[in-house]
Amino acid sequence: MLKLEEKRELEPQDEATKKKRRYNFRRTVQLDYSAMNEGENKVAKFMHPHIEQFNREFEKYVLTGDEGTMSYDDYVDKFETIEVPLRIRDPERSGICIQVEDSAIRSVDKVMQSVGEDHFVNVMDVQSQENERWTMKQWTDYFSKPHDSRDRIRNVISLEVSDIRGLSFNRPSIVDKKDLVDIVWDVHEEKGTNIDIPRPKVTKYCLMSVKDAFTDYHLDFAGTSVYYNLVFGKKRFILYPPTPNNLEKYIEWSTSTYQNSTFLGSQLSDGIAMELNSGDLFMIPAGYIHVVYTPEDSLIFGGNYLTLRDLSKHLKITDVEKEIGIPKKYTFPNIDEVMGRTCEWLIKQALNNNRYDLGKNAITSLVNYVKQGKTKYKPVDFSDKRSMLRQLTDIYSL
């Protein structure tokens, strides 16, 4: 879905200045392919140079027919063991309320009416990877132009709408049930402690992509799982599991000087390719490295979430982010607080004879993360982190 370095919105700025900023953390010099506007290179203005390689890789891994598709009831029943991305055959049973038939949200113009013409959005230039601050009115005007009339290829992938009443929608019921933040956050609120710490807002996004938009290989922050409902348009994904080899190649590529000129897919293995059409609901498990191409103008509603079952993966990807050098503002918001509250919630559940069998690796990863000096967390029911982690360790006999 969203790049781990692109999730958080930048501070608003004066519309008149519309200052350009880099979208990502990359250490290499970014190439603006659309600047090569003479002769045969003029095509770069409308076509990212990796799309041809993407299409070849897509054909290599593409699922056909009913492959990679499951009924929602089966998905819920097997959730704890599902390790691959899946398209839901009957999304209307998931509880998500955004379908093609819902005319109230079928257009970008309707999104603008809901959020307001002056609402700021981050707009990414696909070629230069630069970010501009636009109003929804500016974005809607751009989106409504014919493809050939657009000056450049642009993408909106970080409009979080959980607090926008006019765009309220339900997540799939399994997401509401398994979202780790939802499960553990109120462990403090009940006692009025640390209530000034903002709840992470990554639950509901509106994505708007024009034809030929391209999002290069990325991990969602903290390796979050994703639900992705395509209201209209078409999307193509290639996704790779977070195997040790794939993560090693991803880290090497992300920190290299050849990132712009290298198509990472040729170095990764065990890919899954999926084409999504209007109405499809796509569920992506934790930690998948993925790349996305947009063959048609598209509108998507989706979101990110952490789960208990994928705790080890979330913390592993958090380590990857640190190794790559992702700035804190582009990581999962208040991840330290979420993990600290998870520790206290697990202890409380165990004391109430509801000990969760997460596996030794998950608890070890959690303890090792929270005990770090750089992890900032103030326990509610313990005097300090050390005593909290000692009890958690005793409970799980590590």
Short mmCIF file of C-alpha atoms in Angstrom, two decimals:
data_model
loop_
_atom_site.label_atom_id
_atom_site.label_comp_id
_atom_site.label_asym_id
_atom_site.label_seq_id
_atom_site.Cartn_x
_atom_site.Cartn_y
_atom_site.Cartn_z
CA MET A 1 0.00 0.00 0.00
CA LEU A 2 1.91 3.06 1.35
CA LYS A 3 5.64 3.36 1.55
CA LEU A 4 6.97 3.22 5.10
CA GLU A 5 8.76 6.53 4.42
CA GLU A 6 5.73 8.19 2.83
CA LYS A 7 2.97 7.60 5.36
CA ARG A 8 3.15 10.64 7.57
CA GLU A 9 1.95 13.94 6.13
CA LEU A 10 4.21 16.98 6.09
CA GLU A 11 3.21 20.19 7.82
CA PRO A 12 0.85 22.43 5.79
CA GLN A 13 2.39 25.29 3.89
CA ASP A 14 1.25 28.34 1.98
CA GLU A 15 -0.56 27.22 -1.14
CA ALA A 16 1.12 29.98 -3.16
CA THR A 17 4.61 28.67 -2.46
CA LYS A 18 3.71 24.99 -2.96
CA LYS A 19 7.26 24.06 -2.01
CA LYS A 20 8.65 20.78 -3.31
CA ARG A 21 10.08 18.29 -0.84
CA ARG A 22 11.56 14.82 -1.18
CA TYR A 23 9.12 12.08 -0.38
CA ASN A 24 11.65 9.56 0.79
CA PHE A 25 14.81 8.99 2.75
CA ARG A 26 17.01 7.80 -0.10
CA ARG A 27 20.67 8.71 0.15
CA THR A 28 21.21 8.69 -3.59
CA VAL A 29 20.62 11.60 -5.93
CA GLN A 30 17.09 11.39 -7.32
CA LEU A 31 16.76 11.33 -11.08
CA ASP A 32 13.98 13.38 -12.65
CA TYR A 33 13.30 11.33 -15.77
CA SER A 34 10.74 13.82 -17.00
CA ALA A 35 13.44 16.47 -17.20
CA MET A 36 14.87 14.56 -20.18
CA ASN A 37 12.29 16.08 -22.49
CA GLU A 38 14.09 16.03 -25.80
CA GLY A 39 13.67 13.48 -28.56
CA GLU A 40 12.94 9.88 -27.59
CA ASN A 41 13.32 10.63 -23.87
CA LYS A 42 10.21 12.79 -23.89
CA VAL A 43 8.21 9.64 -23.18
CA ALA A 44 9.73 9.62 -19.67
CA LYS A 45 7.38 12.43 -18.77
CA PHE A 46 4.48 9.97 -18.78
CA MET A 47 6.11 6.57 -18.24
CA HIS A 48 8.33 5.53 -15.35
CA PRO A 49 11.44 3.75 -16.72
CA HIS A 50 10.81 0.62 -14.62
CA ILE A 51 7.31 -0.11 -15.91
CA GLU A 52 8.53 -2.30 -18.80
CA GLN A 53 10.50 -4.45 -16.34
CA PHE A 54 7.54 -4.42 -13.98
CA ASN A 55 5.29 -5.86 -16.68
CA ARG A 56 7.75 -8.67 -17.40
CA GLU A 57 8.00 -9.50 -13.71
CA PHE A 58 4.22 -9.30 -13.40
CA GLU A 59 3.72 -11.90 -16.15
CA LYS A 60 6.23 -14.15 -14.41
CA TYR A 61 4.25 -14.29 -11.16
CA VAL A 62 0.68 -13.36 -12.11
CA LEU A 63 -2.13 -15.41 -10.60
CA THR A 64 -4.93 -16.32 -12.99
CA GLY A 65 -8.51 -17.42 -12.62
CA ASP A 66 -9.45 -18.09 -9.02
CA GLU A 67 -5.88 -18.37 -7.76
CA GLY A 68 -5.14 -16.20 -4.74
CA THR A 69 -8.86 -15.71 -4.07
CA MET A 70 -10.82 -16.78 -1.00
CA SER A 71 -14.28 -16.28 0.43
CA TYR A 72 -14.42 -13.92 3.37
CA ASP A 73 -15.73 -16.52 5.81
CA ASP A 74 -12.85 -18.85 4.95
CA TYR A 75 -10.42 -15.96 5.35
CA VAL A 76 -11.72 -15.23 8.85
CA ASP A 77 -11.62 -18.91 9.83
CA LYS A 78 -8.02 -19.31 8.64
CA PHE A 79 -6.74 -15.84 9.54
CA GLU A 80 -4.16 -17.02 12.08
CA THR A 81 -2.45 -19.26 9.51
CA ILE A 82 -2.76 -17.20 6.30
CA GLU A 83 0.67 -16.14 5.08
CA VAL A 84 -0.04 -14.96 1.51
CA PRO A 85 -1.84 -11.96 -0.05
CA LEU A 86 -5.44 -12.79 -0.96
CA ARG A 87 -8.27 -11.21 -2.90
CA ILE A 88 -11.65 -11.62 -1.21
CA ARG A 89 -14.27 -13.15 -3.50
CA ASP A 90 -17.23 -11.62 -1.65
CA PRO A 91 -16.04 -8.29 -0.18
CA GLU A 92 -19.59 -7.27 0.73
CA ARG A 93 -19.50 -9.93 3.49
CA SER A 94 -16.40 -8.38 5.05
CA GLY A 95 -18.25 -5.47 6.62
CA ILE A 96 -16.44 -2.86 4.56
CA CYS A 97 -19.02 -0.41 3.24
CA ILE A 98 -17.19 0.97 0.23
CA GLN A 99 -18.38 -0.69 -2.94
CA VAL A 100 -18.68 0.41 -6.55
CA GLU A 101 -22.43 0.79 -6.09
CA ASP A 102 -21.95 3.45 -3.41
CA SER A 103 -22.34 6.52 -5.61
CA ALA A 104 -21.59 8.85 -2.69
CA ILE A 105 -17.88 8.06 -2.92
CA ARG A 106 -17.36 6.91 -6.49
CA SER A 107 -15.47 9.99 -7.65
CA VAL A 108 -12.57 12.17 -6.59
CA ASP A 109 -14.96 15.11 -6.80
CA LYS A 110 -17.09 13.48 -4.09
CA VAL A 111 -13.97 13.05 -1.96
CA MET A 112 -13.26 16.77 -2.37
CA GLN A 113 -16.81 17.63 -1.32
CA SER A 114 -16.37 15.50 1.79
CA VAL A 115 -12.98 16.82 2.93
CA GLY A 116 -13.33 20.38 1.60
CA GLU A 117 -11.77 22.22 -1.33
CA ASP A 118 -9.06 23.77 0.86
CA HIS A 119 -8.01 20.54 2.56
CA PHE A 120 -4.30 19.95 1.94
CA VAL A 121 -3.03 16.70 0.42
CA ASN A 122 0.49 15.47 -0.30
CA VAL A 123 0.91 14.90 -4.03
CA MET A 124 3.83 12.77 -5.19
CA ASP A 125 5.45 13.31 -8.57
CA VAL A 126 6.01 9.75 -9.77
CA GLN A 127 9.14 10.51 -11.80
CA SER A 128 11.07 12.80 -9.48
CA GLN A 129 9.73 11.31 -6.21
CA GLU A 130 9.20 14.87 -4.99
CA ASN A 131 6.27 15.90 -2.84
CA GLU A 132 4.11 18.99 -3.23
CA ARG A 133 1.40 20.36 -0.99
CA TRP A 134 -1.83 20.87 -2.95
CA THR A 135 -5.39 21.66 -2.01
CA MET A 136 -8.06 19.10 -2.81
CA LYS A 137 -9.42 21.56 -5.37
CA GLN A 138 -6.08 21.62 -7.19
CA TRP A 139 -5.84 17.83 -7.06
CA THR A 140 -9.41 17.33 -8.30
CA ASP A 141 -8.83 19.71 -11.21
CA TYR A 142 -5.70 17.76 -12.14
CA PHE A 143 -7.36 14.35 -11.75
CA SER A 144 -10.35 15.36 -13.91
CA LYS A 145 -8.17 16.21 -16.93
CA PRO A 146 -7.75 13.70 -19.75
CA HIS A 147 -4.64 11.58 -19.40
CA ASP A 148 -2.79 13.31 -22.24
CA SER A 149 -3.55 16.75 -20.81
CA ARG A 150 -1.80 16.16 -17.48
CA ASP A 151 1.59 17.79 -17.20
CA ARG A 152 3.15 14.94 -15.17
CA ILE A 153 2.17 11.66 -13.54
CA ARG A 154 1.15 12.17 -9.93
CA ASN A 155 -0.19 10.14 -7.04
CA VAL A 156 -1.94 10.73 -3.68
CA ILE A 157 -1.23 7.90 -1.25
CA SER A 158 -1.19 9.47 2.21
CA LEU A 159 -4.60 11.07 2.80
CA GLU A 160 -5.62 9.70 6.22
CA VAL A 161 -9.38 10.15 6.66
CA SER A 162 -10.24 8.43 9.96
CA ASP A 163 -11.30 11.77 11.49
CA ILE A 164 -13.16 13.08 8.45
CA ARG A 165 -16.85 12.51 9.10
CA GLY A 166 -17.89 12.85 5.47
CA LEU A 167 -15.62 9.95 4.53
CA SER A 168 -16.46 7.58 7.34
CA PHE A 169 -16.40 3.93 6.37
CA ASN A 170 -16.14 0.56 8.04
CA ARG A 171 -13.03 -1.56 7.91
CA PRO A 172 -13.38 -5.30 7.32
CA SER A 173 -14.66 -6.85 10.54
CA ILE A 174 -11.57 -9.06 10.90
CA VAL A 175 -9.39 -5.93 10.93
CA ASP A 176 -11.46 -4.37 13.70
CA LYS A 177 -11.10 -7.60 15.66
CA LYS A 178 -7.36 -8.09 15.18
CA ASP A 179 -5.98 -4.52 15.18
CA LEU A 180 -3.35 -4.52 17.94
CA VAL A 181 -3.71 -0.79 18.63
CA ASP A 182 -7.44 -1.23 19.19
CA ILE A 183 -6.76 -4.15 21.52
CA VAL A 184 -4.14 -2.56 23.77
CA TRP A 185 -4.60 1.19 23.57
CA ASP A 186 -7.21 1.55 26.30
CA VAL A 187 -4.96 -0.10 28.89
CA HIS A 188 -3.97 3.46 29.79
CA GLU A 189 -7.13 5.35 29.04
CA GLU A 190 -8.98 3.52 31.81
CA LYS A 191 -6.69 5.10 34.38
CA GLY A 192 -6.35 8.47 32.73
CA THR A 193 -2.62 7.91 32.29
CA ASN A 194 -0.61 9.09 29.29
CA ILE A 195 -3.80 10.27 27.62
CA ASP A 196 -1.84 13.08 25.98
CA ILE A 197 -0.06 10.57 23.73
CA PRO A 198 -1.93 10.56 20.38
CA ARG A 199 -3.39 7.33 19.11
CA PRO A 200 -1.69 6.22 15.87
CA LYS A 201 -3.75 7.28 12.86
CA VAL A 202 -3.01 4.80 10.10
CA THR A 203 -6.35 3.03 10.00
CA LYS A 204 -8.18 4.65 7.07
CA TYR A 205 -6.62 6.12 3.94
CA CYS A 206 -7.94 7.43 0.67
CA LEU A 207 -5.61 6.81 -2.27
CA MET A 208 -6.06 8.47 -5.66
CA SER A 209 -3.84 7.38 -8.54
CA VAL A 210 -3.84 8.42 -12.17
CA LYS A 211 -3.06 6.14 -15.11
CA ASP A 212 0.60 5.06 -15.23
CA ALA A 213 1.31 5.98 -11.60
CA PHE A 214 4.06 3.78 -10.22
CA THR A 215 5.15 3.17 -6.62
CA ASP A 216 8.56 1.55 -6.41
CA TYR A 217 9.46 -1.35 -4.12
CA HIS A 218 8.69 -0.62 -0.49
CA LEU A 219 7.66 -1.95 2.88
CA ASP A 220 4.75 -0.51 4.79
CA PHE A 221 5.96 0.93 8.07
CA ALA A 222 6.55 -1.63 10.82
CA GLY A 223 5.55 -4.25 8.26
CA THR A 224 1.89 -3.54 8.88
CA SER A 225 -0.81 -5.66 7.32
CA VAL A 226 -3.04 -3.91 4.79
CA TYR A 227 -6.65 -4.00 3.64
CA TYR A 228 -7.19 -2.41 0.24
CA ASN A 229 -10.58 -1.79 -1.39
CA LEU A 230 -10.54 -0.60 -5.00
CA VAL A 231 -13.60 1.62 -5.56
CA PHE A 232 -12.88 2.11 -9.27
CA GLY A 233 -10.00 1.63 -11.66
CA LYS A 234 -7.31 -1.02 -11.92
CA LYS A 235 -4.15 -1.84 -9.95
CA ARG A 236 -1.32 -4.30 -10.43
CA PHE A 237 0.73 -5.57 -7.48
CA ILE A 238 3.83 -7.71 -7.24
CA LEU A 239 4.53 -8.81 -3.67
CA TYR A 240 7.39 -10.75 -2.10
CA PRO A 241 7.41 -12.45 1.32
CA PRO A 242 9.78 -11.13 4.03
CA THR A 243 12.21 -14.02 3.77
CA PRO A 244 15.77 -13.44 5.06
CA ASN A 245 17.09 -13.34 1.49
CA ASN A 246 14.43 -10.90 0.24
CA LEU A 247 14.93 -8.58 3.22
CA GLU A 248 18.70 -8.69 2.75
CA LYS A 249 18.34 -7.72 -0.92
CA TYR A 250 15.83 -5.00 -0.03
CA ILE A 251 18.17 -3.46 2.56
CA GLU A 252 21.10 -3.56 0.14
CA TRP A 253 19.03 -1.92 -2.61
CA SER A 254 17.51 0.70 -0.30
CA THR A 255 20.92 1.91 0.89
CA SER A 256 22.71 1.66 -2.45
CA THR A 257 23.84 4.30 -4.94
CA TYR A 258 22.19 2.41 -7.80
CA GLN A 259 18.66 2.37 -6.46
CA ASN A 260 17.23 4.56 -9.24
CA SER A 261 18.68 2.47 -12.05
CA THR A 262 18.02 -1.00 -10.64
CA PHE A 263 14.75 -2.92 -10.74
CA LEU A 264 14.75 -4.76 -7.42
CA GLY A 265 12.35 -7.47 -8.59
CA SER A 266 15.10 -9.25 -10.53
CA GLN A 267 16.85 -9.95 -7.20
CA LEU A 268 13.82 -11.10 -5.18
CA SER A 269 12.14 -14.50 -5.15
CA ASP A 270 8.78 -16.18 -4.51
CA GLY A 271 6.74 -13.29 -5.87
CA ILE A 272 2.95 -13.12 -6.18
CA ALA A 273 1.37 -10.86 -8.81
CA MET A 274 -2.26 -9.78 -8.69
CA GLU A 275 -4.42 -7.51 -10.83
CA LEU A 276 -7.23 -5.78 -8.95
CA ASN A 277 -10.42 -4.44 -10.54
CA SER A 278 -13.28 -2.26 -9.34
CA GLY A 279 -14.85 -3.56 -6.13
CA ASP A 280 -12.00 -5.91 -5.20
CA LEU A 281 -10.87 -6.22 -1.58
CA PHE A 282 -7.21 -7.16 -1.23
CA MET A 283 -5.68 -8.34 2.06
CA ILE A 284 -1.88 -8.14 2.39
CA PRO A 285 -0.19 -9.94 5.30
CA ALA A 286 2.56 -8.38 7.40
CA GLY A 287 5.98 -7.65 5.99
CA TYR A 288 5.46 -8.11 2.25
CA ILE A 289 7.77 -6.09 0.00
CA HIS A 290 5.70 -4.79 -2.89
CA VAL A 291 5.60 -2.62 -5.99
CA VAL A 292 2.45 -1.14 -7.55
CA TYR A 293 1.49 0.01 -11.06
CA THR A 294 -1.77 1.78 -12.02
CA PRO A 295 -3.06 0.94 -15.53
CA GLU A 296 -6.20 3.10 -15.08
CA ASP A 297 -7.23 6.10 -12.97
CA SER A 298 -8.12 4.63 -9.59
CA LEU A 299 -9.72 5.45 -6.23
CA ILE A 300 -8.94 3.26 -3.23
CA PHE A 301 -9.89 3.13 0.43
CA GLY A 302 -7.73 1.09 2.75
CA GLY A 303 -5.60 1.11 5.83
CA ASN A 304 -2.84 -0.44 7.92
CA TYR A 305 -2.85 -2.41 11.14
CA LEU A 306 -0.58 -4.33 13.50
CA THR A 307 -1.54 -7.76 14.82
CA LEU A 308 -0.50 -9.95 17.75
CA ARG A 309 0.06 -12.92 15.48
CA ASP A 310 2.65 -10.97 13.42
CA LEU A 311 4.42 -9.32 16.35
CA SER A 312 7.80 -10.82 15.42
CA LYS A 313 7.49 -9.62 11.82
CA HIS A 314 6.49 -6.12 12.87
CA LEU A 315 9.51 -5.82 15.14
CA LYS A 316 11.78 -7.33 12.49
CA ILE A 317 10.69 -4.73 9.94
CA THR A 318 11.15 -2.04 12.59
CA ASP A 319 14.76 -3.22 12.84
CA VAL A 320 15.03 -3.06 9.04
CA GLU A 321 13.83 0.54 9.14
CA LYS A 322 16.56 1.39 11.62
CA GLU A 323 19.20 -0.36 9.53
CA ILE A 324 18.12 1.52 6.42
CA GLY A 325 18.02 4.80 8.33
CA ILE A 326 14.35 5.74 8.07
CA PRO A 327 13.69 9.05 9.87
CA LYS A 328 11.46 8.57 12.90
CA LYS A 329 8.69 10.75 11.45
CA TYR A 330 8.24 8.20 8.63
CA THR A 331 7.89 5.17 10.90
CA PHE A 332 4.77 3.79 12.58
CA PRO A 333 3.56 6.61 14.87
CA ASN A 334 4.18 6.04 18.59
CA ILE A 335 5.38 2.47 18.04
CA ASP A 336 7.18 2.50 21.41
CA GLU A 337 3.93 3.30 23.18
CA VAL A 338 2.07 0.55 21.31
CA MET A 339 4.67 -2.07 22.23
CA GLY A 340 4.83 -0.94 25.86
CA ARG A 341 1.05 -1.12 26.18
CA THR A 342 1.18 -4.55 24.54
CA CYS A 343 3.49 -5.74 27.32
CA GLU A 344 1.13 -4.51 30.03
CA TRP A 345 -1.91 -5.90 28.25
CA LEU A 346 -0.30 -9.35 27.92
CA ILE A 347 0.57 -9.35 31.62
CA LYS A 348 -2.93 -8.30 32.60
CA GLN A 349 -4.48 -10.99 30.41
CA ALA A 350 -2.21 -13.68 31.86
CA LEU A 351 -3.05 -12.66 35.43
CA ASN A 352 -6.71 -13.10 34.45
CA ASN A 353 -5.95 -16.66 33.28
CA ASN A 354 -5.94 -15.68 29.62
CA ARG A 355 -2.33 -16.31 28.66
CA TYR A 356 -1.76 -15.80 24.93
CA ASP A 357 0.38 -18.38 23.16
CA LEU A 358 2.34 -16.08 20.87
CA GLY A 359 5.44 -18.22 20.72
CA LYS A 360 8.84 -17.68 22.30
CA ASN A 361 10.20 -15.67 19.38
CA ALA A 362 7.42 -13.08 19.58
CA ILE A 363 7.79 -12.50 23.32
CA THR A 364 11.59 -12.44 23.08
CA SER A 365 11.41 -9.88 20.27
CA LEU A 366 8.96 -7.77 22.25
CA VAL A 367 11.06 -7.84 25.42
CA ASN A 368 14.26 -7.06 23.52
CA TYR A 369 12.60 -4.12 21.77
CA VAL A 370 11.04 -2.53 24.84
CA LYS A 371 14.11 -2.93 27.07
CA GLN A 372 16.29 -0.87 24.74
CA GLY A 373 17.32 2.46 26.14
CA LYS A 374 16.04 4.20 23.02
CA THR A 375 12.54 2.77 23.52
CA LYS A 376 10.56 5.37 25.44
CA TYR A 377 7.72 4.01 27.53
CA LYS A 378 6.29 4.82 30.97
CA PRO A 379 4.41 1.85 32.46
CA VAL A 380 1.10 2.30 34.23
CA ASP A 381 1.09 -0.66 36.64
CA PHE A 382 4.85 -0.88 37.19
CA SER A 383 7.47 1.48 38.57
CA ASP A 384 9.69 1.08 35.52
CA LYS A 385 10.24 -0.89 32.33
CA ARG A 386 12.60 -3.33 34.01
CA SER A 387 10.06 -4.59 36.54
CA MET A 388 7.37 -4.79 33.84
CA LEU A 389 9.57 -6.83 31.53
CA ARG A 390 10.70 -9.06 34.41
CA GLN A 391 7.11 -10.08 35.08
CA LEU A 392 6.37 -10.57 31.38
CA THR A 393 9.47 -12.76 31.11
CA ASP A 394 8.46 -14.80 34.17
CA ILE A 395 4.97 -15.36 32.81
CA TYR A 396 6.27 -16.67 29.51
CA SER A 397 9.23 -18.48 31.13
CA LEU A 398 11.83 -17.06 28.81
#
